[in-house]
PDB file of C-alpha atoms in Angstrom:
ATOM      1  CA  UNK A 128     -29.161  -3.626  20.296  1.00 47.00           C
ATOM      2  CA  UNK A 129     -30.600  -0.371  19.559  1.00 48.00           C
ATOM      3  CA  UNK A 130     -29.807   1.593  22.328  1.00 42.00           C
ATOM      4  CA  UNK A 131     -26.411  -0.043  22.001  1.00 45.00           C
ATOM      5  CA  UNK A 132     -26.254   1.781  18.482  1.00 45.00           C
ATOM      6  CA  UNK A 133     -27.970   5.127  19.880  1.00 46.00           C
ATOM      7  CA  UNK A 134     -25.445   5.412  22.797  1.00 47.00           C
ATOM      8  CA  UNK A 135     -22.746   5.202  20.108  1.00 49.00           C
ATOM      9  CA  UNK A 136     -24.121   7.141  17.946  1.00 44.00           C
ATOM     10  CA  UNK A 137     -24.379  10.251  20.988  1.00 47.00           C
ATOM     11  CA  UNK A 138     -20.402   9.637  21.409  1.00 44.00           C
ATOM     12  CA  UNK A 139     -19.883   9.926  17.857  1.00 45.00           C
ATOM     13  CA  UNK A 140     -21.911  12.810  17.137  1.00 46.00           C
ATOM     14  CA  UNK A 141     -18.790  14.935  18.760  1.00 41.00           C
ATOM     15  CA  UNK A 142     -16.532  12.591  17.315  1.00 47.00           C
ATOM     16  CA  UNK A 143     -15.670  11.694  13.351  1.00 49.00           C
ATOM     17  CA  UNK A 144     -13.351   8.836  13.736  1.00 50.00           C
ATOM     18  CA  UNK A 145     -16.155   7.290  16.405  1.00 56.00           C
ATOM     19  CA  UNK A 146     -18.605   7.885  13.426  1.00 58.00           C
ATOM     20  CA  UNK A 147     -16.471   5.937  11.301  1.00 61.00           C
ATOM     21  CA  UNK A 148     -15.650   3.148  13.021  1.00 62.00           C
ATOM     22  CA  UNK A 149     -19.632   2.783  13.608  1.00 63.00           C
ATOM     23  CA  UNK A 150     -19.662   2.662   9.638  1.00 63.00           C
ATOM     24  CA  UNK A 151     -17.447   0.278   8.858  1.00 65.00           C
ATOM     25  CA  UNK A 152     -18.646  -1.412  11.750  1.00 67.00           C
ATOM     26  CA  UNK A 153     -22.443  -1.626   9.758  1.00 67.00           C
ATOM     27  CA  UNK A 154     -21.023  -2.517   6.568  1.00 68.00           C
ATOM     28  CA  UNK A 155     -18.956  -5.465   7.625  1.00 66.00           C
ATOM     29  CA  UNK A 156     -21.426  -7.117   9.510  1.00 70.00           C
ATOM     30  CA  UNK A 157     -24.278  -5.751   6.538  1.00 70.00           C
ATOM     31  CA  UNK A 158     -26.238  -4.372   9.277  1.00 67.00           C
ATOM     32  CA  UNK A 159     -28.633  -2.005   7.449  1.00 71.00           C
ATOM     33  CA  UNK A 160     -30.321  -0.703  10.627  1.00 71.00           C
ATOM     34  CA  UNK A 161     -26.952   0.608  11.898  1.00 66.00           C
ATOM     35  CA  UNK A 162     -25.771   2.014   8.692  1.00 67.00           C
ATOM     36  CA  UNK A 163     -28.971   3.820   8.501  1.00 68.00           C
ATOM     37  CA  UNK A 164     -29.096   5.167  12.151  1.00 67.00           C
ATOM     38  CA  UNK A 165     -25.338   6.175  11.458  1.00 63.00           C
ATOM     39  CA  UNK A 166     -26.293   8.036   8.265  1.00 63.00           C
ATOM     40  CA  UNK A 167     -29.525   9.865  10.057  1.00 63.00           C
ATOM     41  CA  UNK A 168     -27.832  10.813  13.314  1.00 59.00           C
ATOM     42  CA  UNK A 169     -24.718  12.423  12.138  1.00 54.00           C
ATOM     43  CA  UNK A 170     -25.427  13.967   8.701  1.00 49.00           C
ATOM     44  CA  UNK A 171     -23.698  16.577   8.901  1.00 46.00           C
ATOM     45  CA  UNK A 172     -20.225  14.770   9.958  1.00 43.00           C
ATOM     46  CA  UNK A 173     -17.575  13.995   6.724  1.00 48.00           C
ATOM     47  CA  UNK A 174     -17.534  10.733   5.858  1.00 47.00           C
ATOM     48  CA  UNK A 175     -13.566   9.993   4.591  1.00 48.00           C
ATOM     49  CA  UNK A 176     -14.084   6.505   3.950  1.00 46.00           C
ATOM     50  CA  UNK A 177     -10.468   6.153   5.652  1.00 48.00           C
ATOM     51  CA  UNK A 178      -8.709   8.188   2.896  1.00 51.00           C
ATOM     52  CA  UNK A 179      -7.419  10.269   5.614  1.00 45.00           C
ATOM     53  CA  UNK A 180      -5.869   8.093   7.703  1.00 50.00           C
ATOM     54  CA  UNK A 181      -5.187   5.628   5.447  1.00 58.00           C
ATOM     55  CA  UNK A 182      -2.903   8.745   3.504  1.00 62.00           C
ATOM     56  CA  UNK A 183       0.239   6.886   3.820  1.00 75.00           C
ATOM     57  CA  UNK A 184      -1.061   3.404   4.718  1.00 79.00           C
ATOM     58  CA  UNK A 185       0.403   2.066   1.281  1.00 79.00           C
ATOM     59  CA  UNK A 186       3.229   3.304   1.125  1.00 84.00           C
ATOM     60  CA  UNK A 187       4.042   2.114   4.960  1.00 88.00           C
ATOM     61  CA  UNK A 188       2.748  -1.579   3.713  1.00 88.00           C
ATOM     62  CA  UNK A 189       4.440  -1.688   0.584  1.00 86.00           C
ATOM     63  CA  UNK A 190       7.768  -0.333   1.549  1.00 91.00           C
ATOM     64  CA  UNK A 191       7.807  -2.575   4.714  1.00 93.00           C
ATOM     65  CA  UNK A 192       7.085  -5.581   3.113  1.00 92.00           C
ATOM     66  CA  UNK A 193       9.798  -4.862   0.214  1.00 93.00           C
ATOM     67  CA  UNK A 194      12.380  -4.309   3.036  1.00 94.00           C
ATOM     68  CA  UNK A 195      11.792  -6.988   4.797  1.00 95.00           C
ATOM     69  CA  UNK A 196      11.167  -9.635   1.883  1.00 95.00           C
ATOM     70  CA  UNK A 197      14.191  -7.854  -0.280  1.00 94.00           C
ATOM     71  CA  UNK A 198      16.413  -8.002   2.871  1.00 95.00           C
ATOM     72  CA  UNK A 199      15.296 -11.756   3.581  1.00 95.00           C
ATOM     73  CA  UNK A 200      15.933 -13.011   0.364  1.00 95.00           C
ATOM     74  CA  UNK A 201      19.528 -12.048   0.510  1.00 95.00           C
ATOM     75  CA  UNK A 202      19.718 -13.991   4.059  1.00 94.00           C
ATOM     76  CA  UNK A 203      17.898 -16.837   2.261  1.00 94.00           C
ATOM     77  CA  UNK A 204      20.467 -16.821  -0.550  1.00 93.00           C
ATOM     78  CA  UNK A 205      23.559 -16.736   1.803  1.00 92.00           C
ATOM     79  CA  UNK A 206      22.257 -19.612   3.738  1.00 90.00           C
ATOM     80  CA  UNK A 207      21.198 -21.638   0.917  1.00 91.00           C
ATOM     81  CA  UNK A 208      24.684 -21.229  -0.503  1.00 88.00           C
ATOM     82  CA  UNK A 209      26.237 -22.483   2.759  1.00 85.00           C
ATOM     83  CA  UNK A 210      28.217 -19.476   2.912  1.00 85.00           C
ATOM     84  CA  UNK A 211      29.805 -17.693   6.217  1.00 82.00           C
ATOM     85  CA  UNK A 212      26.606 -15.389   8.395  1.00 79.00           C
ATOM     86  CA  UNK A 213      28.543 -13.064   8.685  1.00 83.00           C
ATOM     87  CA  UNK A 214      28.247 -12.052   4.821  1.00 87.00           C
ATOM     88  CA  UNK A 215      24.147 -11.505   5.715  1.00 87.00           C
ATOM     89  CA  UNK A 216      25.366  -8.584   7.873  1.00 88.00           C
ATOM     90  CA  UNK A 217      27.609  -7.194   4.906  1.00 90.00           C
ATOM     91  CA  UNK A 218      25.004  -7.734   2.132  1.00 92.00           C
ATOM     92  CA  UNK A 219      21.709  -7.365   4.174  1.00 93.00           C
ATOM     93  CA  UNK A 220      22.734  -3.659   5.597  1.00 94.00           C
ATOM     94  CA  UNK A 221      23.983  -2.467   2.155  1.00 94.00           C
ATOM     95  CA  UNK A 222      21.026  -4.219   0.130  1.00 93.00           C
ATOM     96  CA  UNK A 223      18.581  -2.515   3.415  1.00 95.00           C
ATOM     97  CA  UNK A 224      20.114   1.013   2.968  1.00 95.00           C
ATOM     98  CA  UNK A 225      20.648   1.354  -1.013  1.00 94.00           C
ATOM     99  CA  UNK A 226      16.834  -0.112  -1.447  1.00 94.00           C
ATOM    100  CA  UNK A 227      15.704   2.258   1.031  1.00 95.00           C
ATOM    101  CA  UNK A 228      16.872   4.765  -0.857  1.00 95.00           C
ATOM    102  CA  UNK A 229      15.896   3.787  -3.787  1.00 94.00           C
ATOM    103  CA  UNK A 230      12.108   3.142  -2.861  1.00 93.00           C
ATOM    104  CA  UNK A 231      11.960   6.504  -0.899  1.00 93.00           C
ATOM    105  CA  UNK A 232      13.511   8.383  -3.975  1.00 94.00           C
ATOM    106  CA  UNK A 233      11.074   6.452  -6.753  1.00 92.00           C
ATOM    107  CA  UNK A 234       8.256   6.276  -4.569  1.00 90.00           C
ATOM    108  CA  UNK A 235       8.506  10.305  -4.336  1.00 92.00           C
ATOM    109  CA  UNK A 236       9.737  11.034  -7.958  1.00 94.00           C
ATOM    110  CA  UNK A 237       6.508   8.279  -9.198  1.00 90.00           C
ATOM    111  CA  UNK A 238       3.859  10.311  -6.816  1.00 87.00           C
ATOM    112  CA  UNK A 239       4.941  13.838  -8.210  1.00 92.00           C
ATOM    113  CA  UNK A 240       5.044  12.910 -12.008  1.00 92.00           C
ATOM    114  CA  UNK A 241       1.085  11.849 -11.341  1.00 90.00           C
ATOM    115  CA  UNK A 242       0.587  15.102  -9.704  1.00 90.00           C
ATOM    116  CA  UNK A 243       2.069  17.050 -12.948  1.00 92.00           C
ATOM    117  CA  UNK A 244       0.707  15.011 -15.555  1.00 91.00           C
ATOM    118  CA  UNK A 245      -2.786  15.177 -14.324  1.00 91.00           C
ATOM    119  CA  UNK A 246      -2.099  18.821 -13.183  1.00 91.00           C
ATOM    120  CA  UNK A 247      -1.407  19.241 -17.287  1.00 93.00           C
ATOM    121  CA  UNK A 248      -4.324  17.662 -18.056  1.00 92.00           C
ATOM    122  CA  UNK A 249      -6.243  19.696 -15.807  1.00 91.00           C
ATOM    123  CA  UNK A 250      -5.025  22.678 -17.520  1.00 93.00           C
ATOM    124  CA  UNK A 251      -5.501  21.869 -21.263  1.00 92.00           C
ATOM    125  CA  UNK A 252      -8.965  20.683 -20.173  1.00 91.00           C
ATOM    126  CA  UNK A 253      -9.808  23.716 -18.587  1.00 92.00           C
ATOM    127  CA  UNK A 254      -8.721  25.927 -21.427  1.00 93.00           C
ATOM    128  CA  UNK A 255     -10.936  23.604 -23.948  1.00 92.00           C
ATOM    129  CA  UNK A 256     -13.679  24.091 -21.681  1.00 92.00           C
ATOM    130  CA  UNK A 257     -13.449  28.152 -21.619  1.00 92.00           C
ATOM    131  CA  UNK A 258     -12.740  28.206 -25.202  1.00 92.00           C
ATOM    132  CA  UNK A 259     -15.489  25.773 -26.437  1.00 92.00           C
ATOM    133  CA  UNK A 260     -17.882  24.513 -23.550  1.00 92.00           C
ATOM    134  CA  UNK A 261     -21.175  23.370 -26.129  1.00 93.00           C
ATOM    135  CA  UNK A 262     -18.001  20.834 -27.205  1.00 92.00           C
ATOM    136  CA  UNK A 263     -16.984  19.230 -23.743  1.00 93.00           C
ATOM    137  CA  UNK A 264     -20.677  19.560 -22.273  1.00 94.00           C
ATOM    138  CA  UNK A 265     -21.539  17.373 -25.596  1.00 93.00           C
ATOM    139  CA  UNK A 266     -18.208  15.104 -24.837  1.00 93.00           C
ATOM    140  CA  UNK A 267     -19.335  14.746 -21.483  1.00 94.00           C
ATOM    141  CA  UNK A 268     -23.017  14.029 -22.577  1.00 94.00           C
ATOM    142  CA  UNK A 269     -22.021  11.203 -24.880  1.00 93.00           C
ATOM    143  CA  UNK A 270     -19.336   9.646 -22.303  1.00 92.00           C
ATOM    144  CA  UNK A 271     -22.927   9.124 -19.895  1.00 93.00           C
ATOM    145  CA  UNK A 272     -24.788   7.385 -22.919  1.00 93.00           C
ATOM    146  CA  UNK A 273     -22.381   4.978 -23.008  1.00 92.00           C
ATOM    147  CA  UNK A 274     -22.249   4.200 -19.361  1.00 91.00           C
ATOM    148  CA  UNK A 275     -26.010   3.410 -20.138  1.00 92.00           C
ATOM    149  CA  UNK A 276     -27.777   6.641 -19.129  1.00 90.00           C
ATOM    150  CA  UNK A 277     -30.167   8.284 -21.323  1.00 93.00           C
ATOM    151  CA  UNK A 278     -29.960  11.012 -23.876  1.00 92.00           C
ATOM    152  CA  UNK A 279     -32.202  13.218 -22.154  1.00 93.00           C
ATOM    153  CA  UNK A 280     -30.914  12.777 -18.410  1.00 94.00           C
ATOM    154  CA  UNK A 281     -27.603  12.570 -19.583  1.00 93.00           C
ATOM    155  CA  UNK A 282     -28.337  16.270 -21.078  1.00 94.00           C
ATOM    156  CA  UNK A 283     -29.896  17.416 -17.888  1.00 94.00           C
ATOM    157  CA  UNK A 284     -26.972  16.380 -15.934  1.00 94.00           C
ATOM    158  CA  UNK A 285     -24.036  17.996 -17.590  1.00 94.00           C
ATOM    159  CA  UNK A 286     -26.157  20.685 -18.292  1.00 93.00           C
ATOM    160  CA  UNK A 287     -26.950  21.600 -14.753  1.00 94.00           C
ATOM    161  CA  UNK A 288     -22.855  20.621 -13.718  1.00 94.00           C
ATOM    162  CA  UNK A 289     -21.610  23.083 -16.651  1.00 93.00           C
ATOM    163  CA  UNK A 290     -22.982  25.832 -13.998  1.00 92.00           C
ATOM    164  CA  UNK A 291     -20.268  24.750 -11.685  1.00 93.00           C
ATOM    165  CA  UNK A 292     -17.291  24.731 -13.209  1.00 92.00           C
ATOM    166  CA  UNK A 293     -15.022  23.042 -10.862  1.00 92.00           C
ATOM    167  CA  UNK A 294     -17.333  20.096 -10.070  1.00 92.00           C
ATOM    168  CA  UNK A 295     -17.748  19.899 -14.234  1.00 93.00           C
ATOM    169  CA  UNK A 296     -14.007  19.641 -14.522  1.00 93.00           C
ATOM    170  CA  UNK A 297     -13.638  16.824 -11.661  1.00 92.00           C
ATOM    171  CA  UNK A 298     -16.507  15.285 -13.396  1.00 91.00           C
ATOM    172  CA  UNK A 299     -14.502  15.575 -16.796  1.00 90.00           C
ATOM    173  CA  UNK A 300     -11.165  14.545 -15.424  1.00 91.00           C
ATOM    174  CA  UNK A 301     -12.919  11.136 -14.350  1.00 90.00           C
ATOM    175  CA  UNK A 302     -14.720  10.097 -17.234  1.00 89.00           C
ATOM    176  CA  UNK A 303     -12.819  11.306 -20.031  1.00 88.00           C
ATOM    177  CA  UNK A 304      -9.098  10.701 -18.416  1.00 86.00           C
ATOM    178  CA  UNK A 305     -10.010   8.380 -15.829  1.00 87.00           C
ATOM    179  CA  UNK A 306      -8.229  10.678 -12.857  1.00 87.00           C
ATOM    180  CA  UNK A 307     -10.109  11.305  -9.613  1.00 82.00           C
ATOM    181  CA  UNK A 308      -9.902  14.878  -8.355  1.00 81.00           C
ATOM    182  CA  UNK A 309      -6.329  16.502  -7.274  1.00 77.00           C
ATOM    183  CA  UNK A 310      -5.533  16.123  -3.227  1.00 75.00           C
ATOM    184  CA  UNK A 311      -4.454  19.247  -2.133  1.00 71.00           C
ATOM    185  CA  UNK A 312      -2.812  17.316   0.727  1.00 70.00           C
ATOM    186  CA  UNK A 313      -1.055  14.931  -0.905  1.00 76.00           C
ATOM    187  CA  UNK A 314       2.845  15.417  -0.177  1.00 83.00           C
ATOM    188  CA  UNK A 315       4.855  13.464  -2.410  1.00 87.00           C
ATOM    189  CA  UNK A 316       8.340  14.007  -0.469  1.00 90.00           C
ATOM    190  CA  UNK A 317       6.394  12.949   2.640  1.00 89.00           C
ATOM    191  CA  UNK A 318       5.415   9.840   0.853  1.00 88.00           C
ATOM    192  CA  UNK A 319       8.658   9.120  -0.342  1.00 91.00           C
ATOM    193  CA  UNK A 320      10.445   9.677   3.812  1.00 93.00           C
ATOM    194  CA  UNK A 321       7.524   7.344   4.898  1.00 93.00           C
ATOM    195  CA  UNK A 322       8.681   4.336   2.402  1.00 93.00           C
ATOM    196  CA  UNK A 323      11.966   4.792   3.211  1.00 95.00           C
ATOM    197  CA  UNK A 324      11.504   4.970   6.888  1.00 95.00           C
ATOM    198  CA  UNK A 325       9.016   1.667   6.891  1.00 95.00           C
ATOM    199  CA  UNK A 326      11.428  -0.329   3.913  1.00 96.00           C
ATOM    200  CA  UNK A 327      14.445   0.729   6.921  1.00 96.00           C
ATOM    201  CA  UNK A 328      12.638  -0.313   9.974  1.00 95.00           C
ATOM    202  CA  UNK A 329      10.573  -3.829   8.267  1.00 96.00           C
ATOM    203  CA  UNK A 330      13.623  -4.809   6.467  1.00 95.00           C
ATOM    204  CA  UNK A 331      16.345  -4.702   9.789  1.00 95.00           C
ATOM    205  CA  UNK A 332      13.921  -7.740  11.111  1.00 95.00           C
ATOM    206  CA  UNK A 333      15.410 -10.251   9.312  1.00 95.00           C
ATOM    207  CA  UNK A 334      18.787  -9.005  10.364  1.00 94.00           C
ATOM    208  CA  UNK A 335      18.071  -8.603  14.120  1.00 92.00           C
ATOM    209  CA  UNK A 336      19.433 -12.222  15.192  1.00 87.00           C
ATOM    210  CA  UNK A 337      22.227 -11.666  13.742  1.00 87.00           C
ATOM    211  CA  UNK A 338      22.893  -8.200  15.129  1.00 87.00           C
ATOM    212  CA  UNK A 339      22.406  -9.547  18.139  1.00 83.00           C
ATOM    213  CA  UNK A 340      24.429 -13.009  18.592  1.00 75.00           C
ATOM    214  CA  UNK A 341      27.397 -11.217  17.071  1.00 70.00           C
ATOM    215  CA  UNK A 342      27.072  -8.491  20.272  1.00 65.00           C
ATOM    216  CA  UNK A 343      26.940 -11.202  22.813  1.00 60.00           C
ATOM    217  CA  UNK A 344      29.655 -13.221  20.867  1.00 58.00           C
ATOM    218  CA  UNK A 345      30.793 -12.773  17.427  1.00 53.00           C
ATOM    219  CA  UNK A 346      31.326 -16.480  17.131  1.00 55.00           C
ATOM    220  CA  UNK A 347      27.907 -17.344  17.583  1.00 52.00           C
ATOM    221  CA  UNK A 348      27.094 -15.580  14.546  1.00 53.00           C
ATOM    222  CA  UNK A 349      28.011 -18.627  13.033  1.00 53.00           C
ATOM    223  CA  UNK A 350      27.085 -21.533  15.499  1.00 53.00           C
ATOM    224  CA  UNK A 351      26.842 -22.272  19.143  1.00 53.00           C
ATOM    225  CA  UNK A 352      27.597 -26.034  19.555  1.00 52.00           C
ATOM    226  CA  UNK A 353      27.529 -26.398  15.807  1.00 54.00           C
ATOM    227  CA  UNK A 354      23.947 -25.336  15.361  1.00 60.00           C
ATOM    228  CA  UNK A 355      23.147 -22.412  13.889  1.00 69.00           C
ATOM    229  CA  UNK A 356      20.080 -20.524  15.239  1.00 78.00           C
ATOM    230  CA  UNK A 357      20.696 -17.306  13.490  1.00 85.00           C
ATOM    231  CA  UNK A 358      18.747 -18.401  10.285  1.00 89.00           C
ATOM    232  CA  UNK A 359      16.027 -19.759  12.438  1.00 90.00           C
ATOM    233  CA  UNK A 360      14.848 -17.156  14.460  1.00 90.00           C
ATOM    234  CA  UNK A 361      15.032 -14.688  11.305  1.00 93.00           C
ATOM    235  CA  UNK A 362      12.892 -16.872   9.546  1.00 94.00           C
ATOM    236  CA  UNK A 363      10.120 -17.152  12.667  1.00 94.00           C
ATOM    237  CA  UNK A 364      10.926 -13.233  13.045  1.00 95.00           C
ATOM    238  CA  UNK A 365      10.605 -12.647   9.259  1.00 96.00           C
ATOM    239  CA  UNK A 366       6.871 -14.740   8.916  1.00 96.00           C
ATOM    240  CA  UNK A 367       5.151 -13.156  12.246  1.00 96.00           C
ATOM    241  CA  UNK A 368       6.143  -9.622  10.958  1.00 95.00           C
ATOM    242  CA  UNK A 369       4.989 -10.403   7.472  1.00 95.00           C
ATOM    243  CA  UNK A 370       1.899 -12.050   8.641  1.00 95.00           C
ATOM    244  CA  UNK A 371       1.502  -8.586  10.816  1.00 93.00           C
ATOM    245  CA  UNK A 372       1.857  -6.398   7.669  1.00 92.00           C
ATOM    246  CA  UNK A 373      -0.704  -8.508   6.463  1.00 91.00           C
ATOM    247  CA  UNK A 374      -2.832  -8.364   9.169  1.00 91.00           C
ATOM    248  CA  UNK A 375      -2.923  -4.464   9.132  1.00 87.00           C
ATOM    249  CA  UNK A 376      -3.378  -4.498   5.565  1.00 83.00           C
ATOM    250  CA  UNK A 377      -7.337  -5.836   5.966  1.00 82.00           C
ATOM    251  CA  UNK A 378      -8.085  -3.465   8.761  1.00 77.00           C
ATOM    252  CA  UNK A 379      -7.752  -0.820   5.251  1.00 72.00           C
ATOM    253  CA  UNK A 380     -10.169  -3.167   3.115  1.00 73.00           C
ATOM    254  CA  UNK A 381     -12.722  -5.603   3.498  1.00 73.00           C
ATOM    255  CA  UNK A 382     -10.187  -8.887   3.675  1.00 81.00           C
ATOM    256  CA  UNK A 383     -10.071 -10.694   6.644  1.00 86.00           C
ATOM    257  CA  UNK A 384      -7.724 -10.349   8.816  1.00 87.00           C
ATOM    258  CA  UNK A 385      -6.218 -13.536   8.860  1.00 90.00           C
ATOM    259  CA  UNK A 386      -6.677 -14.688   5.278  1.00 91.00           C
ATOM    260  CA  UNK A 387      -4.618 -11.215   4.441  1.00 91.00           C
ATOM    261  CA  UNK A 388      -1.985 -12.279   6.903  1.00 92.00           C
ATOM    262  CA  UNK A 389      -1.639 -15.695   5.795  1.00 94.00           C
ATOM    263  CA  UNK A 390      -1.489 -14.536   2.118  1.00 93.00           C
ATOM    264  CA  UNK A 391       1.235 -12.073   2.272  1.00 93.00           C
ATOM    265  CA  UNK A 392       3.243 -14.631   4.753  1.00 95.00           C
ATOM    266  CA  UNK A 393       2.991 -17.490   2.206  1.00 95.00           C
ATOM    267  CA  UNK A 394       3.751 -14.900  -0.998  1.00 94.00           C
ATOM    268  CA  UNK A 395       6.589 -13.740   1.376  1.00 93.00           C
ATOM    269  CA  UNK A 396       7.959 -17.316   1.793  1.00 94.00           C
ATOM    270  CA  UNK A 397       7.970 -18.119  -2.079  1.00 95.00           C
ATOM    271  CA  UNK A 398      10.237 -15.505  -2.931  1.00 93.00           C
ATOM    272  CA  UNK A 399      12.423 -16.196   0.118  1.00 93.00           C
ATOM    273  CA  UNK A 400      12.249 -19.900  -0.864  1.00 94.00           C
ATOM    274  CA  UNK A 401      13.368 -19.618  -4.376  1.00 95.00           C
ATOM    275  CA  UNK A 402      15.987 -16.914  -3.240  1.00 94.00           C
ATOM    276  CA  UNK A 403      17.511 -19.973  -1.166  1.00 94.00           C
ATOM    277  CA  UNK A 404      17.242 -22.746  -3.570  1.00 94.00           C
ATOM    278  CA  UNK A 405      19.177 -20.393  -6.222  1.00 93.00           C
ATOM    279  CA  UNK A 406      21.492 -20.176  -3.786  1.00 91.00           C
ATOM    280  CA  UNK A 407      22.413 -23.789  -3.037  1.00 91.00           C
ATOM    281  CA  UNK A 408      22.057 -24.358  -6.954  1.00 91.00           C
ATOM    282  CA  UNK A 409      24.633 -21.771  -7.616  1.00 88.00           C
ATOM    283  CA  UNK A 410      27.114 -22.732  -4.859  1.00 85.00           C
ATOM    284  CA  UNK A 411      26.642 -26.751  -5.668  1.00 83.00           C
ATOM    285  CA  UNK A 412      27.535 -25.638  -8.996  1.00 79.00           C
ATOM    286  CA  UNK A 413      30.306 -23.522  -8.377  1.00 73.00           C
ATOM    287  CA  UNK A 414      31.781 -25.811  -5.978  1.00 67.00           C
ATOM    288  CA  UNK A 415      31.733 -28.470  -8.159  1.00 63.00           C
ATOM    289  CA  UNK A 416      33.615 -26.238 -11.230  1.00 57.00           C
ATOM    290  CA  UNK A 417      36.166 -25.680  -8.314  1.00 53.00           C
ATOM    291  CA  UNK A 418      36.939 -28.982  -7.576  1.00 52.00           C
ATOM    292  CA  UNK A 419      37.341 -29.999 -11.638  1.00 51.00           C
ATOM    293  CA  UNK A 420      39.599 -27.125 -11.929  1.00 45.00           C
ATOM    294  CA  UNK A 421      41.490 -28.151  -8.937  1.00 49.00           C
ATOM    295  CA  UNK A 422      41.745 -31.545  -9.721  1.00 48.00           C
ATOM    296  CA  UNK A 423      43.231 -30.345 -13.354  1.00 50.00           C
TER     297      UNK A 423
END
């Protein structure tokens, strides 16, 4: 098992994302001989802790699974309300292309109104710093005592980081505003065309079998020998990608794999479930008005 580790550790020596893997590797199966061997070998190589290419990883989970549950649910509520496909493809691209929008657009404006506010903060807490630094050194000491450490290494520590500005402000920014330090590569309008792109591409699943029995024959949109298998296959289409989206979700945390998939299916299916019972509600209810009124 050791020279397993060593070999891999040679390859990753040249390569950071080898490193990596050989670290997460360690930590999910708590093997403290690898970790340490990984640590020893390659000290010198960054250790990102899959910030850097997990960048965008929530905003491609997050918009693709409100696409493709948002897009669902209006299927869901068309079906449950017994009322003609063909309305799906009406509803489903103009629900799938105003949401889009909508995520991409709030998704960017959210992620730049952090980056000003903290960039504010920053700012006032760097001018209280210049102007008065015995004050935020003796802030910053008391904020340590009460996370438990003591008087005298608390002094010792902010005393020795007041030296270094910068790391003294990233050190302030945390425990007195709770913000973690600025990333320079952070683009917000990025973030924002990545939601909309994965909210546009996860939410035309649901919609695909219906796309695609009204090109081979419009009619069967609606039924082919009085069965529909539209709704079907968008549901079976609609749980595997969900329990995908799920499934890529753990590889970014310490979930399994298939309890994360499983999860985000079954919250996936509530919402489309409801979404079809309000349906048939509303249309057994509105039918039934009709027919009084009718019948008057």
């Amino acid at each position: 098992q050791h020279y397993f580790i060593q070999s891999n550790l040679r390859m990753a020596e040249s390569s950071g994302p080898n490193r990596q893997k050989l670290v997460s590797q360690s930590y999910k199966n708590q093997d403290v001989e690898m970790s340490k061997l990984t640590h020893d070998t390659c000290p010198c190589a960054e250790e990102k802790h899959k910030i850097s290419q997990g960048q965008f990883i929530k905003s491609i989970i997050y918009g693709g699974l409100d696409g493709i549950v948002s897009t669902f649910v209006v299927i869901c509520s068309i079906e449950g309300g017994n009322f003609n496909p063909i309305f799906a493809l009406v509803l489903g691209f103009s629900n799938l292309v105003g949401d889009a929008i909508s995520m991409g657009m709030g998704d960017y404006i959210s992620a730049t109104a952090d980056i000003e506010h903290q960039k504010a903060e920053y700012s006032r807490e760097k001018w209280e710093f210049e102007v008065n630094p015995e004050g935020e050194i003796h802030e910053m000491i008391e904020l340590l005592e009460e996370r438990g450490v003591g008087k005298e290494d608390a002094t010792v520590i902010m005393r020795t980081t007041a030296k270094y500005p910068d790391i003294f402000m990233d050190q302030m920014m945390y425990y007195e505003l709770g913000f973690m330090p600025l990333d320079e590569d952070e683009k917000p309008a990025k973030q924002g065309v990545v939601t909309f792109l994965a909210f546009c591409f996860f939410g035309l699943v649901p919609l695909l079998s219906y796309v695609l029995f009204g090109l081979v024959h419009w009619e069967s949109i609606t039924a082919i020998n009085g069965i529909n298998f539209t709704f079907p296959i968008s549901c079976v289409a609609t749980a595997g990608t969900l329990f995908l989206l799920g499934a890529v979700k753990a590889n970014f945390s310490s979930e399994k794999w298939f309890l994360s998939g499983i999860k985000v299916t079954f919250m996936g299916a509530i919402a489309c479930a409801v979404a079809y019972a309000i349906g048939f509600v509303c249309s057994t209810y509105l039918m039934r008005e009709d027919e009084q009124l009718c019948d008057m």
